[in-house]
Short mmCIF file of C-alpha atoms in Angstrom, two decimals:
data_model
loop_
_atom_site.label_atom_id
_atom_site.label_comp_id
_atom_site.label_asym_id
_atom_site.label_seq_id
_atom_site.Cartn_x
_atom_site.Cartn_y
_atom_site.Cartn_z
CA MET A 1 116.47 -5.00 -40.69
CA ILE A 2 117.04 -3.16 -37.42
CA THR A 3 120.43 -3.57 -35.75
CA VAL A 4 120.64 -3.29 -31.97
CA LEU A 5 123.60 -3.08 -29.62
CA VAL A 6 123.85 -5.62 -26.82
CA PRO A 7 126.13 -5.34 -23.79
CA PRO A 8 129.68 -6.56 -24.47
CA GLY A 9 130.70 -9.92 -23.08
CA VAL A 10 127.95 -12.16 -24.49
CA THR A 11 129.40 -15.64 -24.72
CA THR A 12 129.90 -17.23 -28.15
CA PRO A 13 128.64 -19.04 -30.00
CA GLY A 14 126.64 -21.83 -28.37
CA GLY A 15 126.48 -20.27 -24.92
CA ALA A 16 124.66 -17.22 -26.21
CA ALA A 17 121.70 -18.94 -27.86
CA GLY A 18 118.53 -18.52 -25.82
CA ARG A 19 120.06 -15.90 -23.57
CA ARG A 20 118.03 -12.75 -22.90
CA GLU A 21 119.58 -9.32 -22.63
CA ARG A 22 117.94 -6.11 -21.41
CA LEU A 23 118.80 -3.29 -23.81
CA ASP A 24 120.19 0.00 -22.53
CA ASP A 25 118.37 3.33 -22.64
CA GLY A 26 119.87 4.30 -26.00
CA GLU A 27 118.63 1.13 -27.65
CA GLN A 28 115.23 1.44 -25.96
CA HIS A 29 114.88 4.86 -27.60
CA HIS A 30 116.19 3.53 -30.92
CA LEU A 31 113.54 0.81 -31.05
CA ARG A 32 110.76 3.26 -30.18
CA VAL A 33 111.88 5.62 -32.94
CA ARG A 34 112.07 2.75 -35.41
CA ARG A 35 108.57 1.64 -34.34
CA ALA A 36 109.79 -1.89 -33.73
CA HIS A 37 107.24 -4.54 -32.88
CA GLU A 38 107.38 -7.44 -30.47
CA GLY A 39 108.78 -10.62 -31.97
CA GLU A 40 110.66 -8.75 -34.69
CA ARG A 41 113.94 -10.29 -35.77
CA VAL A 42 116.97 -8.01 -35.37
CA ALA A 43 120.69 -8.07 -36.11
CA LEU A 44 123.00 -7.91 -33.10
CA ARG A 45 126.32 -6.18 -32.51
CA ASP A 46 128.29 -5.33 -29.37
CA GLY A 47 131.22 -3.40 -30.86
CA ALA A 48 133.70 -6.05 -29.71
CA GLY A 49 133.36 -8.59 -32.52
CA LEU A 50 129.89 -10.02 -31.89
CA VAL A 51 127.72 -10.68 -34.93
CA GLY A 52 124.39 -12.34 -34.30
CA MET A 53 120.63 -12.49 -34.68
CA GLY A 54 117.83 -12.32 -32.18
CA ARG A 55 114.18 -11.44 -31.51
CA ILE A 56 112.98 -8.55 -29.44
CA ALA A 57 110.26 -8.61 -26.81
CA ILE A 58 108.78 -6.20 -24.28
CA VAL A 59 109.30 -7.36 -20.71
CA ASP A 60 108.13 -5.14 -17.83
CA LYS A 61 107.60 -2.28 -20.30
CA ALA A 62 111.19 -2.47 -21.57
CA TRP A 63 112.79 -4.01 -24.63
CA GLU A 64 114.80 -7.20 -24.32
CA VAL A 65 116.38 -9.35 -26.99
CA GLU A 66 116.53 -13.13 -27.06
CA ILE A 67 119.71 -14.22 -28.81
CA GLU A 68 119.19 -16.84 -31.50
CA SER A 69 122.73 -17.06 -32.82
CA ALA A 70 126.05 -15.36 -32.26
CA GLU A 71 129.64 -15.56 -33.37
CA ARG A 72 132.74 -13.48 -32.77
CA ARG A 73 134.69 -12.02 -35.67
CA ALA A 74 138.44 -11.46 -35.56
CA ARG A 75 139.73 -7.92 -35.10
CA PRO A 76 140.20 -6.07 -38.39
CA ALA A 77 143.57 -4.76 -39.54
CA ALA A 78 144.58 -1.82 -37.36
CA LEU A 79 144.04 1.69 -38.72
CA THR A 80 144.73 4.50 -36.25
CA LEU A 81 143.78 8.08 -37.05
CA ALA A 82 145.56 10.54 -34.75
CA VAL A 83 143.83 13.85 -35.39
CA GLY A 84 144.71 17.33 -34.24
CA ALA A 85 141.07 17.85 -33.45
CA GLY A 86 139.93 21.43 -33.13
CA ASP A 87 136.17 21.88 -33.34
CA ARG A 88 134.40 19.00 -31.57
CA GLU A 89 131.44 18.88 -33.96
CA ARG A 90 133.76 18.31 -36.91
CA PHE A 91 135.71 15.79 -34.85
CA GLY A 92 132.40 13.94 -34.45
CA TRP A 93 132.34 13.50 -38.23
CA VAL A 94 135.77 11.91 -38.02
CA VAL A 95 134.53 9.44 -35.42
CA GLU A 96 131.33 8.50 -37.23
CA LYS A 97 132.60 8.36 -40.81
CA GLY A 98 136.05 7.11 -39.88
CA ALA A 99 134.45 4.13 -38.17
CA GLU A 100 132.44 3.38 -41.31
CA LEU A 101 135.65 3.53 -43.37
CA GLY A 102 137.52 1.03 -41.23
CA ALA A 103 139.33 3.13 -38.60
CA THR A 104 139.94 0.96 -35.54
CA ARG A 105 141.27 3.66 -33.24
CA ILE A 106 140.84 7.44 -33.23
CA ILE A 107 143.10 9.63 -31.10
CA PRO A 108 142.29 13.33 -30.58
CA LEU A 109 145.67 15.05 -30.47
CA VAL A 110 146.26 18.15 -28.37
CA THR A 111 148.51 20.29 -30.54
CA ALA A 112 149.44 23.97 -30.27
CA ARG A 113 146.75 25.15 -32.68
CA ALA A 114 144.07 22.61 -31.74
CA GLY A 115 144.49 23.48 -28.05
CA ALA A 116 143.67 27.11 -28.79
CA VAL A 117 140.25 26.33 -30.28
CA ALA A 118 137.44 27.25 -27.88
CA THR A 119 135.11 24.58 -29.27
CA ARG A 120 137.73 21.82 -29.15
CA MET A 121 137.04 18.33 -27.86
CA ARG A 122 137.54 17.89 -24.11
CA ASP A 123 137.57 14.91 -21.76
CA ASN A 124 133.89 15.38 -20.87
CA HIS A 125 132.92 14.81 -24.54
CA LEU A 126 134.57 11.39 -24.66
CA GLU A 127 131.52 9.33 -23.71
CA LYS A 128 129.48 10.96 -26.49
CA PHE A 129 132.08 10.17 -29.14
CA ARG A 130 132.50 6.59 -27.98
CA ARG A 131 128.75 6.16 -28.29
CA GLN A 132 128.94 7.63 -31.80
CA ALA A 133 131.54 5.03 -32.74
CA LEU A 134 129.19 2.30 -31.52
CA GLU A 135 126.22 3.79 -33.34
CA ALA A 136 128.25 3.83 -36.56
CA ILE A 137 128.48 0.03 -36.66
CA LYS A 138 124.68 -0.22 -36.68
CA GLN A 139 124.68 1.62 -39.99
CA CYS A 140 127.68 -0.03 -41.66
CA GLY A 141 127.42 -3.56 -40.24
CA ALA A 142 130.97 -3.76 -38.88
CA ALA A 143 131.63 -6.17 -36.02
CA TRP A 144 134.13 -3.96 -34.21
CA ALA A 145 133.60 -0.35 -33.14
CA ALA A 146 136.46 2.13 -33.38
CA GLU A 147 138.15 2.90 -30.07
CA VAL A 148 138.19 6.61 -29.19
CA ASP A 149 141.05 7.65 -26.92
CA GLU A 150 141.01 10.52 -24.47
CA PRO A 151 142.67 13.73 -25.72
CA THR A 152 146.41 13.10 -25.88
CA ALA A 153 149.24 15.64 -25.94
CA LEU A 154 151.32 15.36 -29.11
CA ALA A 155 154.53 14.78 -27.10
CA ALA A 156 152.92 11.87 -25.25
CA PHE A 157 151.63 10.43 -28.52
CA ILE A 158 155.11 10.60 -30.07
CA GLU A 159 156.67 8.95 -27.03
CA ARG A 160 154.14 6.14 -27.18
CA SER A 161 154.60 5.81 -30.95
CA GLU A 162 158.35 5.42 -30.55
CA ILE A 163 157.75 2.49 -28.21
CA GLU A 164 155.12 0.96 -30.48
CA GLY A 165 157.35 1.64 -33.50
CA LYS A 166 159.39 -1.42 -32.60
CA GLU A 167 156.46 -3.47 -33.85
CA PRO A 168 155.75 -3.87 -37.61
CA GLY A 169 153.56 -1.17 -39.05
CA LEU A 170 153.37 1.91 -41.25
CA ARG A 171 153.40 5.42 -39.77
CA TRP A 172 152.47 8.41 -41.88
CA LEU A 173 151.98 12.14 -41.46
CA ALA A 174 149.43 13.79 -43.75
CA ASP A 175 151.59 16.35 -45.54
CA ALA A 176 151.57 17.90 -49.01
CA THR A 177 155.27 17.10 -49.49
CA GLY A 178 154.70 13.35 -49.32
CA ASN A 179 153.94 10.62 -51.80
CA ALA A 180 150.43 9.43 -52.64
CA PRO A 181 149.01 6.50 -50.63
CA PRO A 182 150.04 3.06 -51.92
CA ALA A 183 147.76 1.38 -54.43
CA THR A 184 147.62 -1.86 -52.43
CA LEU A 185 148.13 -2.83 -48.79
CA ASP A 186 147.92 -6.05 -46.81
CA GLY A 187 146.85 -6.25 -43.19
CA VAL A 188 149.84 -4.32 -41.81
CA ALA A 189 148.98 -1.88 -39.04
CA VAL A 190 148.73 1.75 -40.19
CA THR A 191 148.87 4.96 -38.15
CA ILE A 192 148.22 8.33 -39.80
CA VAL A 193 148.63 11.71 -38.10
CA ILE A 194 146.47 14.57 -39.35
CA GLY A 195 147.26 18.11 -38.23
CA PRO A 196 144.64 20.55 -36.93
CA GLU A 197 143.03 23.47 -38.73
CA GLY A 198 145.95 25.73 -39.64
CA GLY A 199 148.37 22.82 -39.61
CA LEU A 200 151.06 21.65 -37.24
CA GLU A 201 153.70 24.06 -36.04
CA ASP A 202 157.18 23.55 -37.49
CA GLN A 203 158.58 21.97 -34.34
CA GLU A 204 155.62 19.58 -34.08
CA ARG A 205 156.07 18.47 -37.67
CA ALA A 206 159.81 18.04 -37.13
CA ALA A 207 159.19 15.93 -34.02
CA LEU A 208 156.87 13.58 -35.90
CA LEU A 209 159.31 13.22 -38.81
CA GLY A 210 162.09 12.58 -36.32
CA ALA A 211 159.99 9.83 -34.75
CA GLY A 212 159.75 8.03 -38.10
CA PHE A 213 156.47 9.31 -39.53
CA ARG A 214 156.71 9.63 -43.31
CA PRO A 215 154.90 12.37 -45.26
CA LEU A 216 151.76 11.22 -47.10
CA ALA A 217 149.94 13.44 -49.60
CA LEU A 218 146.17 12.98 -49.62
CA ALA A 219 145.02 15.59 -52.15
CA ALA A 220 146.24 18.31 -54.48
CA HIS A 221 144.87 21.04 -52.20
CA THR A 222 144.79 21.85 -48.50
CA LEU A 223 142.11 19.88 -46.64
CA ARG A 224 140.32 20.64 -43.40
CA PHE A 225 141.27 18.22 -40.66
CA GLU A 226 138.07 16.16 -40.85
CA THR A 227 138.30 15.90 -44.65
CA ALA A 228 141.94 14.82 -44.44
CA ALA A 229 141.16 12.17 -41.83
CA LEU A 230 138.37 10.68 -43.92
CA ALA A 231 140.45 10.85 -47.11
CA ALA A 232 143.19 8.92 -45.30
CA ALA A 233 140.78 6.28 -44.02
CA ALA A 234 139.19 5.87 -47.46
CA ALA A 235 142.60 5.54 -49.16
CA ILE A 236 143.79 2.85 -46.75
CA SER A 237 140.48 0.98 -46.90
CA ALA A 238 140.57 0.93 -50.72
CA ALA A 239 144.24 -0.13 -50.79
CA ARG A 240 143.47 -3.04 -48.45
CA LEU A 241 140.54 -4.13 -50.59
CA ARG A 242 142.81 -4.19 -53.64
CA GLY A 243 145.43 -6.09 -51.70
CA ASN A 244 142.90 -8.67 -50.53
CA HIS A 245 141.33 -9.17 -53.96
CA GLY A 246 144.38 -8.71 -56.16
#
């Protein structure tokens, strides 16, 4: 079944039934590529918790969807990946696959070594990556899309983390000196920092440890930043599944 994205803000659940929504240009193209036909039933998502069903129709040469049913799902347990993102194409893998693995927020960190990469992510790439996060939920069926922050200096991230650190949650730094991820986890919020290609500089690592981030080993060997980010997301997702199902 085809999944389409509707604009956020559709009322739930009873107020949405029978409502028509014009789909944006990206979804118009998606339906043409999928060779959708008028009257076809589709799954609905908006990236902000909406899960529903509807039927598509062509109105004035453009696709619209009539909503048949809709409900809003609660936000999932928070999983933030703060990534020293060098190459933007590889960062795109983090966004797409991280979203599939349960990441709820992805922060591109500006670190000393990431900032020196010519092909690094910049502010003008943000819209593309946010769209990628939305597109990912069409494939995996999630109700919530991962948030993608604008590039953030490591010092600003640490300052914000120290404020947020007053709230319950786990904060880890991907580092070979750490322990393995826990076998089980409940719904506690988790934040994991992954260094860029070449790693964090000593003072950056020291600043994170000083801010309360604990080392977490993800593999026996050195991983590229996108591999480390996805290994972290997969480990936390599996630990939460075990925690939920005993």
